[in-house]
Amino acid sequence: MIEAVNLTKKFEDIMAVDHINASIKEGNVFGLVGTNGAGKSTFLRLVSGILKPDEGSITIDGEPVYENERAKARFFYISDEQYFLPNATSADMMAFYRKMYPQFDEKRFHYLLDSFGLQEKRKIGTFSKGMKKQLSVICGICSGTDYLFCDETFDGLDPVMRQTVKSLFVGDMAERNMTPIIASHNLRELEDICDHVGLLHKGGILLSKDLDEMKMNIHKVQCVLENGMKPEQIPGLSIIKKENRGRLYTLTVRGEKEQVESAMTAVDPVFYELIPLSLEEIFISETEVAGYDIKKLVL
Amino acid sequence: MTLRNWFFNWMIEEGKRRLWAIALSCLVFFFSLPVVAVFLSGTEYNPEFRKIRFTEDIVALLSYDNGWMIFIMMVLAVVLGITGYAYLNSRKKVDFYHSIPIKRGKLFSVTYVVGVLIVAIPYLVCLLFSVLIGWLGGADGRTILGVALTGWAYQMLSFLIVYTTSIICVMLTGNTIVALLGFGVINGFFPLLLNLLDAYAYTWWKTFWNFQPMTGWVTRTSPIAFYIAGSVEDITIGRICSRLAVSVVLILIAAFLHKKRPSEAAGKAMAFYPSQPVIRIPLTIVSAMSGLIFFHTLGHGFGWSMFGLLTGGMICHCVIEIIYHFDFKKLFSHKIQLAVSLAVAFLGFSLFRWDILGYDSWIPKEEKLESVAVYASDVDQWMDYGVLVNTENSGEQEVSEYIWNWVSEDAYLLEHMELEQKNLALELAKTWIEQEKSWAKEDGPQERVYVEYRLTDGRKVHRCYQIPKRKMSQVFAGIYQDNGYKTGRYPVLSMKPENVEEVRVKTLDQEAYLSDMQSQDTDMSVVLEAYQRDLMLATLQDFNQIPLGEIKFLDHTRVAAEKEERSNYSYQEFYPVYPSFTNTLKSLEDRGIDLEQWNEREIKYISLYGLYDFEGTYQEIDSEWIPEIKDVLLYNDYVRYTNYYYEDMELQADVCWVDKKGKERIDSYYVIPGETADRLQESIQKENENK
């Protein structure tokens, strides 16, 4: 488990990461979202041991990361602009990482490279941005580390490749309990892969929750009520947000599915149905409750 | 990974990363050593001295003092130091290298070692290859191998200093260009400051004597100067140890800075915020002081000096602020620090300008004065100091068997002179302090009197007192009479009479060796003793006489050098013989040389021409002047033997006379200032007016 306690990093007078407390469990996909400058990259660089915290600590299974080879051998960091050795080919990078990560899976590297259509002997300098991203993901996956830190990794990948990478992540999570931590400014990218999401804003964690928990506790209800009845009159329904178009109400409500269903059934509406919320909608609701306008924070 | 594994694995990776540097290093050393060795082996030498000269040339090529090698070693040190750690200046690269499971300390050490090996191995290989070429070409193999290996070790030791300094610059900065500027600052700051202090002292301290200037410290304050200085001196254990110690200290500093350097420094101008004022303030002060003296030199006014101080300081401060922030608009940041810097610069100026520390008025207490050396720039300026070197077994033998190597006057006198009456120097200083203001107003040339006070605590303090030349006879007369002055000034007084094997005497048209004279008395030591006696008794006033001739005393080596045709000794170590040197004249006369007779000449005519105020006049004088004027004619080459100053001589004369063989010759003389000279000038003026 990765644990950040009171993690703080300042760049001169700019507070990049402000007393963050977070836990990232193994086998989960942790999504880190926030606008540019929210502190996502800084947080990942702190977790990777690139930056030294000014205050607080960051540990992997209780071991501090900074200047700790054993802790560092447990993750692979893919930065938003990954560096490759000068004039290196994919094969050169493999040779390099093989020395750094003893668990590096060479066979799989060749296989994935072939699957992604990347030439082993071609200079990486001639690759497109997307191809470089693909190569860094392949290197990361094949390194066989417990954690994979991805900083805006999906940015620049086409939708097909994005799905492929996601499926690779899922496969490795299932197979060897790999834990990807993905930083992105795009909620939609994380929606179908993350188990837990942390929302960063101005260096602080605004929200950190399990996606399932969030999804189980928040629902969208579309309903048409009896004449003269208002949604606020429905007993036991905790409404976060309300919209209406004529008699058709769209409500965002807090509570478990059964609880919401029973509340709705009890007032015998003309029509009602529960619609799944997108991650974005969940965040909009959650952050509005917290007094923020999510549209200004992400997307 | 085991220690060996990670080290060598990472070395291989580092080698791959720096392939270009390896290629550059190999290429540079190949063309600088083996190629030159082959070229030298094809050079045509004098067959008699071929082996010696070729060996010397190969030694010069392979030795630690090969200037070109020093230059390329310094360039490589900077290039490898700065590029080796340049990854620290790129966020992308820092993220890459600092996220992989290897400690930064290991990265640092491998990068450091690889940088050294990139130079050490090609250099050594090329050296050995050159030794082989030299040996095959006929050079002394053992000699050149020894020189090559010593040179390699010493150069590498010196290389480490410059290399590590450039690494320290990378650690202190976050940008390669700024690191290069930083390297310039580290190497240039103290030399500039010391030069500046020298210039300030020279400009405003009247008694400042830059015999041992502050710039003497440059070699200890600048890595590049330290490197170069080491190459012009012999290798000693002390020098090796000092280089080792400096290298170790620098490596520890570099490693410490690397450990402390935050990764986020990449791309910034300075890696450590606190270092910003530490660098900017001293630079601003030095720049302000430089501006001040520059404009003082141009404008000679207080206003101009202040203008220089303000502009020099402000421009420097603003440029540094722009670099620190990479933002032009930030040029006036830290205004208070700018004001403090300018104030400190002004304070520095005040120390010199108004001599706040009392430098000029300082005189040591007599009880604290161990000994003292004093000499004047124009008194005894004819002296030659040097060492006669036998060139046997060296390439110089091709030029001459004996070579006279000059020694500077300052070095010789300060080593040999010690006044018997040290209070004479104190009195001179007191007189200067009392008279300085009135003397400064006097027209005419000034004489510099140099004093080295050797204090009881071991310190040596140097002062230079400027005294009007016309006051010298009274101010310096006592010092001249001091036995310590004379024995320190004239090496001939230390010569042992029993060592004299030959005496050479010459005037402007005649010369002779005593051994060639038909004299029954062949004991040359008597002549030396007579001369030593005369010289010890001579007063400063005696130097108003016109010398009758010159004399030199030769021991065994000097005789050999004198007779060696190609030697440059023949014109050295002559001493004047004055009419008052009666003992010398008598001893010479006893051996068949009558210098007074040698000076009797039949003058045919004299042409006068004016100098200074009389410039342009040129005319033959009436013959009735000749008997009177010939007593005040001073042969041009003998002016240096007298107290007369060129500035005082208004008339020069071309004298046509008939030598002993009946041949006419013309020589140039000065007319000694005095009654005769004045009357001559009046006469010329009158004649010119009548025309």
Coordinates of N, CA, C and O in Angstrom, one line a residue, chain B residues 337-462:
Chain B
Q337 N 19.4 45.0 -1.6 CA 20.7 44.3 -1.8 C 21.5 45.1 -2.8 O 22.8 45.1 -2.6
L338 N 20.9 45.7 -3.8 CA 21.7 46.5 -4.7 C 22.3 47.7 -4.0 O 23.5 48.0 -4.2
A339 N 21.4 48.3 -3.2 CA 21.9 49.5 -2.4 C 23.1 49.1 -1.5 O 24.1 49.8 -1.4
V340 N 22.9 48.0 -0.9 CA 24.0 47.5 0.1 C 25.3 47.2 -0.7 O 26.4 47.6 -0.3
S341 N 25.1 46.6 -1.9 CA 26.3 46.3 -2.7 C 27.0 47.6 -3.1 O 28.3 47.6 -3.1
L342 N 26.3 48.6 -3.6 CA 26.9 49.8 -4.0 C 27.5 50.5 -2.8 O 28.6 51.1 -3.0
A343 N 26.9 50.4 -1.6 CA 27.5 51.1 -0.4 C 28.8 50.4 -0.1 O 29.8 51.0 0.3
V344 N 28.9 49.1 -0.2 CA 30.1 48.3 0.2 C 31.2 48.7 -0.9 O 32.3 48.9 -0.5
A345 N 30.8 48.8 -2.1 CA 31.8 49.2 -3.2 C 32.3 50.6 -2.9 O 33.5 50.8 -3.0
F346 N 31.5 51.5 -2.4 CA 31.9 52.8 -2.1 C 32.9 52.8 -0.9 O 33.9 53.5 -0.9
L347 N 32.5 51.9 0.1 CA 33.4 51.8 1.2 C 34.8 51.3 0.8 O 35.8 51.8 1.3
G348 N 34.8 50.3 -0.1 CA 36.0 49.8 -0.6 C 36.9 50.8 -1.3 O 38.1 51.0 -1.0
F349 N 36.2 51.7 -2.1 CA 36.8 52.8 -2.7 C 37.4 53.7 -1.7 O 38.6 54.2 -1.8
S350 N 36.6 54.0 -0.7 CA 37.1 55.0 0.4 C 38.3 54.5 1.1 O 39.2 55.3 1.4
L351 N 38.4 53.2 1.3 CA 39.6 52.7 2.0 C 40.9 53.1 1.2 O 41.9 53.3 1.8
F352 N 40.8 53.1 -0.1 CA 42.0 53.4 -0.9 C 42.1 54.9 -1.1 O 43.1 55.5 -1.0
R353 N 41.0 55.5 -1.5 CA 41.0 56.9 -1.9 C 41.5 57.8 -0.8 O 42.3 58.7 -1.0
W354 N 41.0 57.6 0.4 CA 41.4 58.5 1.5 C 42.3 57.7 2.5 O 42.5 58.2 3.6
D355 N 42.8 56.7 2.1 CA 43.8 55.9 2.8 C 43.4 55.8 4.3 O 44.1 56.1 5.2
I356 N 42.2 55.3 4.5 CA 41.6 55.2 5.8 C 42.4 54.3 6.7 O 42.5 54.5 7.9
L357 N 43.0 53.3 6.1 CA 43.8 52.3 6.9 C 45.2 52.8 7.2 O 46.0 52.1 7.9
G358 N 45.6 54.0 6.7 CA 46.9 54.5 6.9 C 48.0 53.7 6.3 O 49.1 53.6 6.9
Y359 N 47.8 53.2 5.1 CA 48.8 52.4 4.4 C 50.1 53.2 4.1 O 51.2 52.8 4.4
D360 N 49.9 54.4 3.6 CA 51.1 55.2 3.2 C 51.9 55.7 4.4 O 53.1 55.9 4.3
S361 N 51.2 56.0 5.5 CA 51.9 56.6 6.6 C 52.5 55.5 7.6 O 53.1 55.8 8.6
W362 N 52.3 54.3 7.2 CA 52.8 53.2 8.1 C 54.3 53.1 8.1 O 54.9 53.1 7.0
I363 N 54.9 53.0 9.2 CA 56.3 52.8 9.4 C 56.5 51.7 10.5 O 55.8 51.9 11.5
P364 N 57.3 50.7 10.3 CA 57.4 49.7 11.3 C 58.1 50.3 12.5 O 59.0 51.1 12.4
K365 N 57.8 49.8 13.7 CA 58.6 50.2 14.9 C 59.9 49.5 14.8 O 60.0 48.4 14.4
E366 N 60.9 50.3 15.2 CA 62.3 49.8 15.1 C 62.5 48.5 15.7 O 63.2 47.6 15.2
E367 N 61.9 48.3 16.9 CA 62.1 47.0 17.6 C 61.5 45.8 16.9 O 61.8 44.7 17.2
K368 N 60.5 46.1 16.0 CA 59.9 45.0 15.3 C 60.5 44.8 14.0 O 60.0 44.0 13.2
L369 N 61.5 45.6 13.7 CA 62.2 45.4 12.4 C 63.4 44.5 12.5 O 64.4 44.9 13.1
E370 N 63.3 43.4 11.8 CA 64.4 42.5 11.8 C 65.6 42.9 10.9 O 66.7 43.0 11.3
S371 N 65.2 43.2 9.7 CA 66.2 43.8 8.7 C 65.5 44.5 7.6 O 64.2 44.5 7.6
V372 N 66.2 45.1 6.8 CA 65.6 45.9 5.7 C 66.5 46.0 4.5 O 67.7 45.9 4.6
A373 N 65.8 46.0 3.3 CA 66.5 46.1 2.1 C 66.0 47.4 1.4 O 64.8 47.6 1.4
V374 N 66.9 48.2 0.8 CA 66.5 49.4 0.1 C 67.2 49.5 -1.2 O 68.5 49.3 -1.2
Y375 N 66.6 49.9 -2.2 CA 67.3 50.3 -3.4 C 66.4 51.2 -4.3 O 65.2 51.3 -4.1
A376 N 67.1 51.9 -5.1 CA 66.4 52.9 -5.9 C 66.5 52.5 -7.4 O 67.4 51.8 -7.8
S377 N 65.4 52.9 -8.1 CA 65.3 52.5 -9.5 C 66.4 53.0 -10.4 O 66.9 52.3 -11.3
D378 N 66.9 54.2 -10.2 CA 67.9 54.8 -11.1 C 69.3 54.8 -10.5 O 70.3 55.1 -11.2
V379 N 69.5 54.4 -9.3 CA 70.9 54.3 -8.7 C 71.4 52.9 -9.0 O 70.7 51.9 -8.7
D380 N 72.5 52.8 -9.6 CA 73.1 51.5 -10.0 C 72.3 50.7 -10.9 O 72.3 49.5 -10.9
Q381 N 71.6 51.4 -11.8 CA 70.7 50.7 -12.7 C 71.5 49.9 -13.8 O 70.9 49.1 -14.5
W382 N 72.8 50.1 -13.8 CA 73.6 49.4 -14.8 C 73.9 48.0 -14.4 O 74.5 47.2 -15.2
M383 N 73.6 47.6 -13.2 CA 74.0 46.3 -12.7 C 73.3 45.1 -13.5 O 72.1 45.2 -13.9
D384 N 74.1 44.1 -13.8 CA 73.5 42.9 -14.4 C 73.5 41.8 -13.3 O 74.5 41.6 -12.6
Y385 N 72.4 41.2 -13.2 CA 72.3 40.0 -12.3 C 71.9 38.8 -13.1 O 71.0 38.9 -13.9
G386 N 72.6 37.7 -12.8 CA 72.3 36.5 -13.5 C 73.1 35.4 -13.1 O 73.9 35.4 -12.1
V387 N 72.9 34.3 -13.8 CA 73.6 33.0 -13.4 C 74.2 32.5 -14.7 O 73.5 32.5 -15.8
L388 N 75.4 32.1 -14.6 CA 76.1 31.5 -15.8 C 75.8 30.0 -15.8 O 76.1 29.3 -14.8
V389 N 75.2 29.5 -16.8 CA 74.8 28.1 -16.9 C 75.6 27.3 -17.9 O 75.7 27.8 -19.0
N390 N 76.1 26.2 -17.4 CA 76.8 25.3 -18.4 C 75.7 24.4 -19.1 O 74.9 23.8 -18.4
T391 N 75.7 24.5 -20.4 CA 74.6 23.8 -21.1 C 75.0 22.4 -21.5 O 74.3 21.8 -22.3
E392 N 76.0 21.8 -20.9 CA 76.4 20.5 -21.2 C 75.2 19.5 -21.1 O 74.4 19.6 -20.2
N393 N 75.1 18.6 -22.1 CA 74.0 17.6 -22.1 C 72.6 18.2 -22.3 O 71.6 17.6 -21.9
S394 N 72.5 19.4 -22.8 CA 71.2 19.9 -23.1 C 71.2 20.5 -24.5 O 72.3 20.7 -25.1
G395 N 70.0 20.6 -25.1 CA 69.9 21.0 -26.5 C 70.5 22.4 -26.7 O 70.9 22.8 -27.8
E396 N 70.5 23.2 -25.6 CA 71.0 24.6 -25.6 C 72.5 24.6 -26.0 O 73.0 25.6 -26.4
Q397 N 73.2 23.5 -25.8 CA 74.6 23.4 -26.1 C 74.8 23.7 -27.6 O 75.9 24.2 -28.0
E398 N 73.8 23.4 -28.4 CA 73.9 23.7 -29.8 C 74.1 25.2 -30.0 O 74.7 25.7 -31.0
V399 N 73.5 26.0 -29.1 CA 73.6 27.5 -29.2 C 74.9 27.9 -28.6 O 75.7 28.7 -29.2
S400 N 75.2 27.5 -27.4 CA 76.4 27.9 -26.7 C 76.7 26.9 -25.6 O 75.8 26.3 -25.0
E401 N 78.0 26.9 -25.2 CA 78.3 26.0 -24.1 C 77.9 26.6 -22.8 O 77.7 25.9 -21.8
Y402 N 77.9 28.0 -22.8 CA 77.6 28.7 -21.6 C 76.5 29.7 -21.9 O 76.6 30.4 -22.9
I403 N 75.5 29.8 -21.0 CA 74.4 30.8 -21.3 C 74.2 31.6 -20.0 O 74.2 31.0 -18.9
W404 N 74.2 32.9 -20.2 CA 73.9 33.8 -19.1 C 72.4 34.0 -18.9 O 71.7 34.5 -19.8
N405 N 71.9 33.4 -17.8 CA 70.5 33.6 -17.6 C 70.2 34.7 -16.6 O 70.7 34.7 -15.5
W406 N 69.5 35.7 -17.1 CA 69.3 36.9 -16.3 C 68.4 36.6 -15.1 O 67.5 35.8 -15.2
V407 N 68.7 37.3 -14.0 CA 67.9 37.2 -12.8 C 67.3 38.6 -12.6 O 68.1 39.6 -12.8
S408 N 66.1 38.7 -12.2 CA 65.5 40.1 -12.0 C 66.2 40.8 -10.9 O 66.6 40.2 -9.9
E409 N 66.3 42.1 -11.1 CA 67.0 43.0 -10.1 C 66.3 42.8 -8.7 O 66.9 42.7 -7.7
D410 N 64.9 42.9 -8.7 CA 64.2 42.8 -7.5 C 64.5 41.5 -6.8 O 64.8 41.5 -5.6
A411 N 64.4 40.4 -7.5 CA 64.6 39.1 -6.9 C 66.0 39.0 -6.3 O 66.2 38.5 -5.1
Y412 N 67.0 39.5 -7.0 CA 68.4 39.4 -6.5 C 68.6 40.2 -5.3 O 69.1 39.8 -4.2
L413 N 68.2 41.5 -5.4 CA 68.5 42.4 -4.3 C 67.7 42.0 -3.0 O 68.3 42.1 -1.9
L414 N 66.5 41.6 -3.2 CA 65.7 41.3 -2.0 C 66.3 40.0 -1.3 O 66.1 39.8 -0.1
E415 N 67.0 39.2 -2.1 CA 67.5 38.0 -1.5 C 68.9 38.3 -0.8 O 69.2 37.7 0.2
H416 N 69.6 39.3 -1.4 CA 71.0 39.5 -0.9 C 71.2 40.7 0.0 O 72.2 40.8 0.7
M417 N 70.3 41.7 -0.1 CA 70.5 42.9 0.6 C 70.0 43.0 2.0 O 68.9 42.5 2.3
E418 N 70.8 43.5 2.9 CA 70.4 43.7 4.3 C 71.2 44.9 4.8 O 72.4 44.8 5.0
L419 N 70.5 46.0 5.0 CA 71.3 47.2 5.5 C 71.9 46.9 6.9 O 71.2 46.3 7.7
E420 N 73.1 47.4 7.1 CA 73.7 47.3 8.4 C 73.0 48.2 9.4 O 72.8 47.9 10.5
Q421 N 72.6 49.4 8.9 CA 71.9 50.4 9.7 C 70.4 50.5 9.2 O 70.1 51.3 8.3
K422 N 69.6 49.7 9.9 CA 68.2 49.6 9.4 C 67.4 50.9 9.6 O 66.5 51.1 8.9
N423 N 67.9 51.7 10.6 CA 67.2 52.9 10.9 C 67.3 53.9 9.7 O 66.5 54.9 9.6
L424 N 68.2 53.7 8.8 CA 68.4 54.6 7.6 C 67.1 54.5 6.8 O 66.6 55.5 6.2
A425 N 66.6 53.3 6.7 CA 65.3 53.1 5.9 C 64.2 53.8 6.6 O 63.3 54.4 6.0
L426 N 64.1 53.7 8.0 CA 63.1 54.3 8.7 C 63.1 55.8 8.6 O 62.1 56.5 8.4
E427 N 64.3 56.4 8.6 CA 64.5 57.8 8.4 C 64.0 58.2 7.0 O 63.4 59.3 6.9
L428 N 64.4 57.4 6.0 CA 63.9 57.7 4.7 C 62.4 57.8 4.6 O 61.8 58.7 4.0
A429 N 61.8 56.8 5.2 CA 60.3 56.7 5.2 C 59.7 58.0 6.0 O 58.8 58.6 5.5
K430 N 60.3 58.3 7.1 CA 59.8 59.5 7.9 C 60.0 60.7 7.0 O 59.1 61.6 7.0
T431 N 61.1 60.9 6.4 CA 61.4 62.0 5.5 C 60.3 62.1 4.4 O 59.8 63.2 4.1
W432 N 60.0 60.9 3.9 CA 59.0 60.9 2.8 C 57.7 61.4 3.3 O 57.0 62.2 2.7
I433 N 57.3 60.9 4.5 CA 56.0 61.2 5.0 C 55.9 62.7 5.3 O 54.9 63.4 5.0
E434 N 57.0 63.3 5.8 CA 57.0 64.7 6.1 C 57.0 65.6 4.9 O 56.4 66.6 4.8
Q435 N 57.8 65.1 3.9 CA 58.0 65.9 2.7 C 57.0 65.6 1.5 O 57.1 66.3 0.5
E436 N 56.3 64.6 1.7 CA 55.5 64.0 0.6 C 54.7 65.1 -0.2 O 54.8 65.2 -1.4
K437 N 54.0 65.9 0.6 CA 53.1 66.9 0.0 C 53.9 67.9 -0.8 O 53.6 68.3 -1.9
S438 N 55.0 68.4 -0.3 CA 55.8 69.4 -1.0 C 56.6 68.8 -2.2 O 56.7 69.4 -3.2
W439 N 57.0 67.5 -2.0 CA 57.7 66.9 -3.0 C 56.8 66.6 -4.2 O 57.2 66.6 -5.4
A440 N 55.6 66.3 -3.9 CA 54.6 65.9 -5.0 C 54.4 67.1 -5.9 O 54.1 67.0 -7.1
K441 N 54.6 68.3 -5.3 CA 54.4 69.5 -6.1 C 55.6 69.9 -7.0 O 55.5 70.7 -7.9
E442 N 56.7 69.2 -6.7 CA 57.9 69.6 -7.5 C 57.9 69.1 -8.9 O 57.4 68.0 -9.2
D443 N 58.4 70.0 -9.8 CA 58.5 69.6 -11.2 C 59.6 68.6 -11.3 O 60.5 68.5 -10.5
G444 N 59.7 68.0 -12.5 CA 60.9 67.1 -12.8 C 60.6 65.7 -12.4 O 59.6 65.3 -11.8
P445 N 61.6 64.9 -12.8 CA 61.4 63.4 -12.7 C 61.4 63.0 -11.2 O 62.0 63.6 -10.4
Q446 N 60.7 61.9 -11.0 CA 60.7 61.3 -9.6 C 61.4 60.0 -9.7 O 61.4 59.2 -10.6
E447 N 62.1 59.7 -8.6 CA 62.8 58.4 -8.4 C 62.0 57.5 -7.5 O 61.4 58.0 -6.5
R448 N 62.0 56.2 -7.8 CA 61.3 55.3 -6.9 C 62.3 54.6 -6.0 O 63.3 54.0 -6.5
V449 N 62.1 54.7 -4.7 CA 63.0 54.0 -3.8 C 62.2 52.8 -3.2 O 61.1 53.1 -2.6
Y450 N 62.7 51.6 -3.4 CA 62.0 50.4 -2.9 C 62.5 50.0 -1.6 O 63.7 49.9 -1.4
V451 N 61.6 49.6 -0.7 CA 62.0 49.2 0.7 C 61.3 47.9 1.0 O 60.1 47.8 0.8
E452 N 62.0 46.9 1.5 CA 61.4 45.7 2.0 C 61.7 45.7 3.5 O 62.9 45.5 3.9
Y453 N 60.7 45.8 4.3 CA 60.8 45.7 5.7 C 60.6 44.3 6.1 O 59.5 43.7 5.8
R454 N 61.6 43.7 6.7 CA 61.5 42.3 7.2 C 61.2 42.4 8.7 O 62.1 42.8 9.5
L455 N 60.0 42.0 9.1 CA 59.6 42.2 10.5 C 60.0 40.9 11.3 O 60.2 39.9 10.8
T456 N 60.0 41.2 12.6 CA 60.4 40.1 13.5 C 59.4 38.9 13.5 O 59.7 37.8 13.8
D457 N 58.1 39.2 13.1 CA 57.2 38.1 13.1 C 57.2 37.3 11.8 O 56.4 36.5 11.5
G458 N 58.2 37.6 11.0 CA 58.4 36.9 9.7 C 57.8 37.5 8.5 O 58.0 37.1 7.4
R459 N 56.9 38.5 8.7 CA 56.3 39.2 7.6 C 57.3 40.0 6.8 O 58.2 40.6 7.4
K460 N 57.0 40.2 5.5 CA 57.8 41.1 4.7 C 56.8 42.2 4.2 O 55.8 41.8 3.6
V461 N 57.1 43.4 4.5 CA 56.2 44.5 4.0 C 57.0 45.3 3.0 O 58.1 45.7 3.3
H462 N 56.3 45.6 1.9 CA 57.0 46.3 0.8 C 56.4 47.7 0.7 O 55.2 47.9 0.7

